mmCIF file with all atom_site columns, C-alpha atoms in Angstrom:
data_model
loop_
_atom_site.group_PDB
_atom_site.id
_atom_site.type_symbol
_atom_site.label_atom_id
_atom_site.label_alt_id
_atom_site.label_comp_id
_atom_site.label_asym_id
_atom_site.label_entity_id
_atom_site.label_seq_id
_atom_site.pdbx_PDB_ins_code
_atom_site.Cartn_x
_atom_site.Cartn_y
_atom_site.Cartn_z
_atom_site.occupancy
_atom_site.B_iso_or_equiv
_atom_site.pdbx_formal_charge
_atom_site.auth_seq_id
_atom_site.auth_comp_id
_atom_site.auth_asym_id
_atom_site.auth_atom_id
_atom_site.pdbx_PDB_model_num
ATOM 1   C CA . MET Y 1 1   ? 30.058 -24.945 -72.437  1.00 50.00 ? 1   MET Y CA 1
ATOM 2   C CA . SER Y 1 2   ? 26.973 -24.838 -70.249  1.00 49.00 ? 2   SER Y CA 1
ATOM 3   C CA . ALA Y 1 3   ? 23.799 -26.752 -71.120  1.00 49.00 ? 3   ALA Y CA 1
ATOM 4   C CA . GLU Y 1 4   ? 21.969 -23.408 -71.144  1.00 53.00 ? 4   GLU Y CA 1
ATOM 5   C CA . ASN Y 1 5   ? 24.213 -22.078 -73.921  1.00 61.00 ? 5   ASN Y CA 1
ATOM 6   C CA . GLU Y 1 6   ? 24.107 -25.343 -75.883  1.00 67.00 ? 6   GLU Y CA 1
ATOM 7   C CA . LYS Y 1 7   ? 20.363 -25.080 -76.549  1.00 74.00 ? 7   LYS Y CA 1
ATOM 8   C CA . ASP Y 1 8   ? 20.864 -21.533 -77.873  1.00 83.00 ? 8   ASP Y CA 1
ATOM 9   C CA . ASN Y 1 9   ? 23.540 -22.494 -80.419  1.00 82.00 ? 9   ASN Y CA 1
ATOM 10  C CA . ASP Y 1 10  ? 22.934 -22.544 -84.147  1.00 78.00 ? 10  ASP Y CA 1
ATOM 11  C CA . TRP Y 1 11  ? 24.981 -25.690 -84.819  1.00 85.00 ? 11  TRP Y CA 1
ATOM 12  C CA . GLY Y 1 12  ? 25.405 -24.924 -88.522  1.00 91.00 ? 12  GLY Y CA 1
ATOM 13  C CA . LYS Y 1 13  ? 27.109 -21.544 -88.061  1.00 95.00 ? 13  LYS Y CA 1
ATOM 14  C CA . SER Y 1 14  ? 30.358 -20.641 -86.342  1.00 96.00 ? 14  SER Y CA 1
ATOM 15  C CA . ALA Y 1 15  ? 32.789 -17.726 -86.095  1.00 98.00 ? 15  ALA Y CA 1
ATOM 16  C CA . ALA Y 1 16  ? 36.413 -17.290 -85.085  1.00 98.00 ? 16  ALA Y CA 1
ATOM 17  C CA . ALA Y 1 17  ? 39.047 -14.591 -84.811  1.00 98.00 ? 17  ALA Y CA 1
ATOM 18  C CA . VAL Y 1 18  ? 42.665 -14.028 -85.635  1.00 98.00 ? 18  VAL Y CA 1
ATOM 19  C CA . VAL Y 1 19  ? 43.926 -11.653 -82.947  1.00 98.00 ? 19  VAL Y CA 1
ATOM 20  C CA . ILE Y 1 20  ? 47.414 -10.265 -83.533  1.00 98.00 ? 20  ILE Y CA 1
ATOM 21  C CA . LYS Y 1 21  ? 49.032 -8.023  -80.933  1.00 98.00 ? 21  LYS Y CA 1
ATOM 22  C CA . ASP Y 1 22  ? 52.659 -6.872  -81.111  1.00 97.00 ? 22  ASP Y CA 1
ATOM 23  C CA . GLY Y 1 23  ? 53.385 -9.442  -83.824  1.00 97.00 ? 23  GLY Y CA 1
ATOM 24  C CA . LYS Y 1 24  ? 51.973 -12.334 -81.796  1.00 98.00 ? 24  LYS Y CA 1
ATOM 25  C CA . VAL Y 1 25  ? 48.802 -14.297 -82.525  1.00 98.00 ? 25  VAL Y CA 1
ATOM 26  C CA . LEU Y 1 26  ? 46.399 -15.549 -79.854  1.00 98.00 ? 26  LEU Y CA 1
ATOM 27  C CA . LEU Y 1 27  ? 45.902 -19.326 -80.041  1.00 98.00 ? 27  LEU Y CA 1
ATOM 28  C CA . VAL Y 1 28  ? 44.247 -21.944 -77.845  1.00 98.00 ? 28  VAL Y CA 1
ATOM 29  C CA . ARG Y 1 29  ? 45.186 -25.611 -77.434  1.00 98.00 ? 29  ARG Y CA 1
ATOM 30  C CA . HIS Y 1 30  ? 41.987 -27.532 -78.197  1.00 96.00 ? 30  HIS Y CA 1
ATOM 31  C CA . THR Y 1 31  ? 40.914 -30.344 -75.841  1.00 96.00 ? 31  THR Y CA 1
ATOM 32  C CA . TYR Y 1 32  ? 38.485 -32.377 -77.976  1.00 94.00 ? 32  TYR Y CA 1
ATOM 33  C CA . GLY Y 1 33  ? 37.534 -33.547 -81.459  1.00 91.00 ? 33  GLY Y CA 1
ATOM 34  C CA . ALA Y 1 34  ? 39.690 -33.390 -84.580  1.00 88.00 ? 34  ALA Y CA 1
ATOM 35  C CA . GLY Y 1 35  ? 41.611 -30.427 -83.156  1.00 90.00 ? 35  GLY Y CA 1
ATOM 36  C CA . LYS Y 1 36  ? 42.510 -32.104 -79.859  1.00 96.00 ? 36  LYS Y CA 1
ATOM 37  C CA . GLY Y 1 37  ? 46.024 -31.104 -78.816  1.00 97.00 ? 37  GLY Y CA 1
ATOM 38  C CA . LEU Y 1 38  ? 46.396 -28.556 -81.636  1.00 98.00 ? 38  LEU Y CA 1
ATOM 39  C CA . LEU Y 1 39  ? 46.795 -24.794 -81.416  1.00 98.00 ? 39  LEU Y CA 1
ATOM 40  C CA . ILE Y 1 40  ? 43.878 -23.095 -83.159  1.00 98.00 ? 40  ILE Y CA 1
ATOM 41  C CA . ILE Y 1 41  ? 42.342 -19.655 -83.379  1.00 98.00 ? 41  ILE Y CA 1
ATOM 42  C CA . PRO Y 1 42  ? 39.599 -19.104 -80.791  1.00 98.00 ? 42  PRO Y CA 1
ATOM 43  C CA . GLY Y 1 43  ? 36.019 -19.384 -81.988  1.00 97.00 ? 43  GLY Y CA 1
ATOM 44  C CA . GLY Y 1 44  ? 32.824 -21.346 -81.755  1.00 95.00 ? 44  GLY Y CA 1
ATOM 45  C CA . TYR Y 1 45  ? 29.170 -21.659 -82.574  1.00 95.00 ? 45  TYR Y CA 1
ATOM 46  C CA . ILE Y 1 46  ? 26.933 -18.678 -83.156  1.00 96.00 ? 46  ILE Y CA 1
ATOM 47  C CA . ARG Y 1 47  ? 23.908 -18.377 -80.900  1.00 95.00 ? 47  ARG Y CA 1
ATOM 48  C CA . LYS Y 1 48  ? 20.440 -18.054 -82.386  1.00 93.00 ? 48  LYS Y CA 1
ATOM 49  C CA . GLY Y 1 49  ? 19.851 -14.406 -83.325  1.00 90.00 ? 49  GLY Y CA 1
ATOM 50  C CA . GLU Y 1 50  ? 23.546 -13.497 -82.932  1.00 94.00 ? 50  GLU Y CA 1
ATOM 51  C CA . LEU Y 1 51  ? 25.581 -12.005 -85.767  1.00 93.00 ? 51  LEU Y CA 1
ATOM 52  C CA . PRO Y 1 52  ? 28.963 -13.558 -86.671  1.00 96.00 ? 52  PRO Y CA 1
ATOM 53  C CA . ASP Y 1 53  ? 31.106 -10.588 -85.584  1.00 96.00 ? 53  ASP Y CA 1
ATOM 54  C CA . ALA Y 1 54  ? 29.434 -10.501 -82.157  1.00 97.00 ? 54  ALA Y CA 1
ATOM 55  C CA . ALA Y 1 55  ? 29.858 -14.283 -81.807  1.00 97.00 ? 55  ALA Y CA 1
ATOM 56  C CA . CYS Y 1 56  ? 33.527 -13.930 -82.683  1.00 97.00 ? 56  CYS Y CA 1
ATOM 57  C CA . GLU Y 1 57  ? 34.047 -11.346 -79.916  1.00 98.00 ? 57  GLU Y CA 1
ATOM 58  C CA . ARG Y 1 58  ? 32.070 -13.401 -77.365  1.00 98.00 ? 58  ARG Y CA 1
ATOM 59  C CA . GLU Y 1 59  ? 33.882 -16.645 -78.163  1.00 98.00 ? 59  GLU Y CA 1
ATOM 60  C CA . VAL Y 1 60  ? 37.338 -15.073 -77.848  1.00 98.00 ? 60  VAL Y CA 1
ATOM 61  C CA . LEU Y 1 61  ? 36.405 -13.641 -74.451  1.00 98.00 ? 61  LEU Y CA 1
ATOM 62  C CA . GLU Y 1 62  ? 34.871 -16.913 -73.219  1.00 97.00 ? 62  GLU Y CA 1
ATOM 63  C CA . GLU Y 1 63  ? 37.789 -19.054 -74.378  1.00 97.00 ? 63  GLU Y CA 1
ATOM 64  C CA . THR Y 1 64  ? 40.719 -16.761 -73.528  1.00 98.00 ? 64  THR Y CA 1
ATOM 65  C CA . GLY Y 1 65  ? 39.681 -13.947 -71.172  1.00 98.00 ? 65  GLY Y CA 1
ATOM 66  C CA . VAL Y 1 66  ? 40.756 -11.445 -73.846  1.00 98.00 ? 66  VAL Y CA 1
ATOM 67  C CA . THR Y 1 67  ? 38.351 -8.734  -75.011  1.00 98.00 ? 67  THR Y CA 1
ATOM 68  C CA . VAL Y 1 68  ? 38.556 -7.986  -78.741  1.00 98.00 ? 68  VAL Y CA 1
ATOM 69  C CA . LYS Y 1 69  ? 36.791 -5.954  -81.422  1.00 98.00 ? 69  LYS Y CA 1
ATOM 70  C CA . ALA Y 1 70  ? 35.972 -7.796  -84.674  1.00 97.00 ? 70  ALA Y CA 1
ATOM 71  C CA . GLU Y 1 71  ? 37.228 -5.949  -87.730  1.00 96.00 ? 71  GLU Y CA 1
ATOM 72  C CA . LYS Y 1 72  ? 37.672 -7.440  -91.196  1.00 95.00 ? 72  LYS Y CA 1
ATOM 73  C CA . LEU Y 1 73  ? 36.076 -10.603 -92.503  1.00 96.00 ? 73  LEU Y CA 1
ATOM 74  C CA . ILE Y 1 74  ? 39.036 -12.583 -93.881  1.00 95.00 ? 74  ILE Y CA 1
ATOM 75  C CA . GLY Y 1 75  ? 37.613 -16.017 -94.529  1.00 94.00 ? 75  GLY Y CA 1
ATOM 76  C CA . VAL Y 1 76  ? 34.454 -18.044 -94.928  1.00 93.00 ? 76  VAL Y CA 1
ATOM 77  C CA . ARG Y 1 77  ? 34.440 -21.816 -95.221  1.00 91.00 ? 77  ARG Y CA 1
ATOM 78  C CA . PHE Y 1 78  ? 31.322 -23.476 -96.583  1.00 90.00 ? 78  PHE Y CA 1
ATOM 79  C CA . SER Y 1 79  ? 30.516 -27.178 -96.515  1.00 87.00 ? 79  SER Y CA 1
ATOM 80  C CA . ASP Y 1 80  ? 27.371 -29.144 -97.238  1.00 87.00 ? 80  ASP Y CA 1
ATOM 81  C CA . LYS Y 1 81  ? 26.476 -29.112 -93.537  1.00 88.00 ? 81  LYS Y CA 1
ATOM 82  C CA . ASP Y 1 82  ? 27.737 -25.797 -92.116  1.00 90.00 ? 82  ASP Y CA 1
ATOM 83  C CA . TRP Y 1 83  ? 29.631 -22.547 -92.552  1.00 93.00 ? 83  TRP Y CA 1
ATOM 84  C CA . TYR Y 1 84  ? 32.458 -20.899 -90.623  1.00 94.00 ? 84  TYR Y CA 1
ATOM 85  C CA . SER Y 1 85  ? 33.428 -17.208 -90.704  1.00 96.00 ? 85  SER Y CA 1
ATOM 86  C CA . VAL Y 1 86  ? 36.766 -15.769 -89.604  1.00 97.00 ? 86  VAL Y CA 1
ATOM 87  C CA . PHE Y 1 87  ? 37.483 -12.155 -88.689  1.00 97.00 ? 87  PHE Y CA 1
ATOM 88  C CA . THR Y 1 88  ? 40.568 -10.243 -87.750  1.00 97.00 ? 88  THR Y CA 1
ATOM 89  C CA . ALA Y 1 89  ? 40.038 -8.741  -84.321  1.00 98.00 ? 89  ALA Y CA 1
ATOM 90  C CA . SER Y 1 90  ? 41.916 -6.035  -82.485  1.00 98.00 ? 90  SER Y CA 1
ATOM 91  C CA . TYR Y 1 91  ? 43.034 -6.571  -78.901  1.00 98.00 ? 91  TYR Y CA 1
ATOM 92  C CA . VAL Y 1 92  ? 41.138 -4.409  -76.384  1.00 98.00 ? 92  VAL Y CA 1
ATOM 93  C CA . SER Y 1 93  ? 42.090 -5.782  -72.948  1.00 98.00 ? 93  SER Y CA 1
ATOM 94  C CA . GLY Y 1 94  ? 42.682 -8.851  -70.817  1.00 98.00 ? 94  GLY Y CA 1
ATOM 95  C CA . GLU Y 1 95  ? 45.284 -11.498 -70.082  1.00 97.00 ? 95  GLU Y CA 1
ATOM 96  C CA . ALA Y 1 96  ? 45.265 -14.731 -72.057  1.00 98.00 ? 96  ALA Y CA 1
ATOM 97  C CA . ARG Y 1 97  ? 44.184 -17.721 -69.967  1.00 98.00 ? 97  ARG Y CA 1
ATOM 98  C CA . SER Y 1 98  ? 42.669 -21.127 -70.615  1.00 97.00 ? 98  SER Y CA 1
ATOM 99  C CA . ASP Y 1 99  ? 38.941 -21.659 -70.153  1.00 97.00 ? 99  ASP Y CA 1
ATOM 100 C CA . ASN Y 1 100 ? 39.837 -25.097 -68.640  1.00 95.00 ? 100 ASN Y CA 1
ATOM 101 C CA . ASP Y 1 101 ? 37.121 -26.676 -70.752  1.00 95.00 ? 101 ASP Y CA 1
ATOM 102 C CA . GLU Y 1 102 ? 37.426 -26.363 -74.513  1.00 95.00 ? 102 GLU Y CA 1
ATOM 103 C CA . ASN Y 1 103 ? 41.132 -25.558 -74.317  1.00 97.00 ? 103 ASN Y CA 1
ATOM 104 C CA . SER Y 1 104 ? 44.030 -26.406 -72.041  1.00 98.00 ? 104 SER Y CA 1
ATOM 105 C CA . GLU Y 1 105 ? 45.982 -23.212 -72.701  1.00 97.00 ? 105 GLU Y CA 1
ATOM 106 C CA . ALA Y 1 106 ? 45.686 -19.809 -74.350  1.00 98.00 ? 106 ALA Y CA 1
ATOM 107 C CA . VAL Y 1 107 ? 48.978 -18.407 -75.606  1.00 98.00 ? 107 VAL Y CA 1
ATOM 108 C CA . TRP Y 1 108 ? 50.466 -15.583 -77.644  1.00 98.00 ? 108 TRP Y CA 1
ATOM 109 C CA . ILE Y 1 109 ? 52.901 -16.942 -80.258  1.00 98.00 ? 109 ILE Y CA 1
ATOM 110 C CA . ASP Y 1 110 ? 54.911 -15.107 -82.898  1.00 98.00 ? 110 ASP Y CA 1
ATOM 111 C CA . ALA Y 1 111 ? 52.497 -14.975 -85.856  1.00 98.00 ? 111 ALA Y CA 1
ATOM 112 C CA . TYR Y 1 112 ? 55.050 -16.013 -88.477  1.00 97.00 ? 112 TYR Y CA 1
ATOM 113 C CA . GLU Y 1 113 ? 56.355 -18.839 -86.263  1.00 98.00 ? 113 GLU Y CA 1
ATOM 114 C CA . ALA Y 1 114 ? 52.780 -20.085 -85.788  1.00 98.00 ? 114 ALA Y CA 1
ATOM 115 C CA . THR Y 1 115 ? 52.414 -20.576 -89.553  1.00 97.00 ? 115 THR Y CA 1
ATOM 116 C CA . GLU Y 1 116 ? 55.392 -22.975 -89.479  1.00 97.00 ? 116 GLU Y CA 1
ATOM 117 C CA . ARG Y 1 117 ? 54.481 -25.085 -86.439  1.00 97.00 ? 117 ARG Y CA 1
ATOM 118 C CA . ASP Y 1 118 ? 53.435 -28.734 -86.728  1.00 97.00 ? 118 ASP Y CA 1
ATOM 119 C CA . ASP Y 1 119 ? 50.806 -28.301 -83.977  1.00 98.00 ? 119 ASP Y CA 1
ATOM 120 C CA . VAL Y 1 120 ? 48.974 -25.555 -85.921  1.00 98.00 ? 120 VAL Y CA 1
ATOM 121 C CA . PRO Y 1 121 ? 46.459 -27.064 -88.405  1.00 96.00 ? 121 PRO Y CA 1
ATOM 122 C CA . ASP Y 1 122 ? 46.128 -25.867 -91.984  1.00 95.00 ? 122 ASP Y CA 1
ATOM 123 C CA . LEU Y 1 123 ? 42.923 -23.859 -91.508  1.00 94.00 ? 123 LEU Y CA 1
ATOM 124 C CA . THR Y 1 124 ? 44.436 -21.847 -88.643  1.00 96.00 ? 124 THR Y CA 1
ATOM 125 C CA . ARG Y 1 125 ? 47.684 -21.409 -90.576  1.00 96.00 ? 125 ARG Y CA 1
ATOM 126 C CA . ILE Y 1 126 ? 45.822 -20.090 -93.641  1.00 95.00 ? 126 ILE Y CA 1
ATOM 127 C CA . MET Y 1 127 ? 43.747 -17.684 -91.554  1.00 96.00 ? 127 MET Y CA 1
ATOM 128 C CA . ILE Y 1 128 ? 46.854 -16.300 -89.808  1.00 97.00 ? 128 ILE Y CA 1
ATOM 129 C CA . GLN Y 1 129 ? 48.515 -15.799 -93.207  1.00 96.00 ? 129 GLN Y CA 1
ATOM 130 C CA . SER Y 1 130 ? 45.392 -13.993 -94.442  1.00 95.00 ? 130 SER Y CA 1
ATOM 131 C CA . ALA Y 1 131 ? 45.374 -11.718 -91.385  1.00 96.00 ? 131 ALA Y CA 1
ATOM 132 C CA . LEU Y 1 132 ? 49.042 -10.863 -91.901  1.00 96.00 ? 132 LEU Y CA 1
ATOM 133 C CA . LYS Y 1 133 ? 48.207 -9.615  -95.413  1.00 94.00 ? 133 LYS Y CA 1
ATOM 134 C CA . GLU Y 1 134 ? 46.019 -6.951  -93.758  1.00 88.00 ? 134 GLU Y CA 1
ATOM 135 C CA . THR Y 1 135 ? 43.322 -7.225  -96.409  1.00 90.00 ? 135 THR Y CA 1
ATOM 136 C CA . GLY Y 1 136 ? 39.774 -8.420  -96.142  1.00 90.00 ? 136 GLY Y CA 1
ATOM 137 C CA . PHE Y 1 137 ? 36.182 -7.349  -96.307  1.00 89.00 ? 137 PHE Y CA 1
ATOM 138 C CA . VAL Y 1 138 ? 35.221 -4.354  -94.135  1.00 85.00 ? 138 VAL Y CA 1
ATOM 139 C CA . GLN Y 1 139 ? 31.831 -3.526  -92.708  1.00 81.00 ? 139 GLN Y CA 1
ATOM 140 C CA . THR Y 1 140 ? 30.073 -0.951  -94.880  1.00 82.00 ? 140 THR Y CA 1
ATOM 141 C CA . ASP Y 1 141 ? 27.154 1.154   -93.723  1.00 76.00 ? 141 ASP Y CA 1
ATOM 142 C CA . PHE Y 1 142 ? 24.017 1.045   -95.845  1.00 74.00 ? 142 PHE Y CA 1
ATOM 143 C CA . VAL Y 1 143 ? 20.330 1.831   -95.536  1.00 72.00 ? 143 VAL Y CA 1
ATOM 144 C CA . SER Y 1 144 ? 18.049 -1.134  -96.058  1.00 71.00 ? 144 SER Y CA 1
ATOM 145 C CA . ARG Y 1 145 ? 14.422 -1.001  -97.101  1.00 73.00 ? 145 ARG Y CA 1
ATOM 146 C CA . ASN Y 1 146 ? 13.732 -3.564  -94.383  1.00 68.00 ? 146 ASN Y CA 1
ATOM 147 C CA . LYS Y 1 147 ? 14.695 -1.428  -91.382  1.00 66.00 ? 147 LYS Y CA 1
ATOM 148 C CA . ASP Y 1 148 ? 13.273 -3.823  -88.788  1.00 64.00 ? 148 ASP Y CA 1
ATOM 149 C CA . ARG Y 1 149 ? 16.160 -6.314  -89.207  1.00 65.00 ? 149 ARG Y CA 1
ATOM 150 C CA . ILE Y 1 150 ? 19.776 -5.874  -88.210  1.00 67.00 ? 150 ILE Y CA 1
ATOM 151 C CA . GLN Y 1 151 ? 21.893 -6.284  -91.298  1.00 72.00 ? 151 GLN Y CA 1
ATOM 152 C CA . LYS Y 1 152 ? 25.590 -5.935  -91.979  1.00 77.00 ? 152 LYS Y CA 1
ATOM 153 C CA . LEU Y 1 153 ? 27.255 -5.620  -95.342  1.00 81.00 ? 153 LEU Y CA 1
ATOM 154 C CA . TYR Y 1 154 ? 30.912 -6.513  -95.871  1.00 83.00 ? 154 TYR Y CA 1
ATOM 155 C CA . THR Y 1 155 ? 32.651 -5.190  -98.970  1.00 84.00 ? 155 THR Y CA 1
ATOM 156 C CA . ILE Y 1 156 ? 36.161 -4.878  -100.366 1.00 78.00 ? 156 ILE Y CA 1
#
C-alpha cells in the first residue's frame, strides 16, 4: 500500500468480497497481522468519500488482478472501533495473481473445500457459507430528498 493511499484511508471502515466463479472462491494468503499465513477473502480499507461497494471492487483488483462487480451485501461486522462490510461479487475479467505486498498468493479454491480448511479463518469461512446461500441484501433504487449526496439503499 502506497503512502499516498494510506493518507486517504478511512481507518474505521473496510470492505471485502466473496468472489465465486465456477464453484471456486477467490482467496489471498495474507502476509501480516492476525491473518498472516491464512487464506482470506480480498478486501481492505475504504478511502475517504468512497462507498463500500466501490471499495470492495477496487480492493479485489488491487490485491488479485481480478476485476469484479459488487452485488449483494451479505455481511456487516461492527465493533466498538470499526465496521467491515462484505459483498458477493461477480467475476468480470483477469487472472488471479498476488500483489506481492499484502498477500503472497491469490488462488481459486473449491468453495466448499475452503469452508473446511484449517488455514481459512472463521470470518472468511462464514462469509463463503453466506455467499453460497445466494441470499443477501440487494441495492434498491430510491429517490432521496437530499439529491446532492450519493446514497445507496440495500434491502431484502
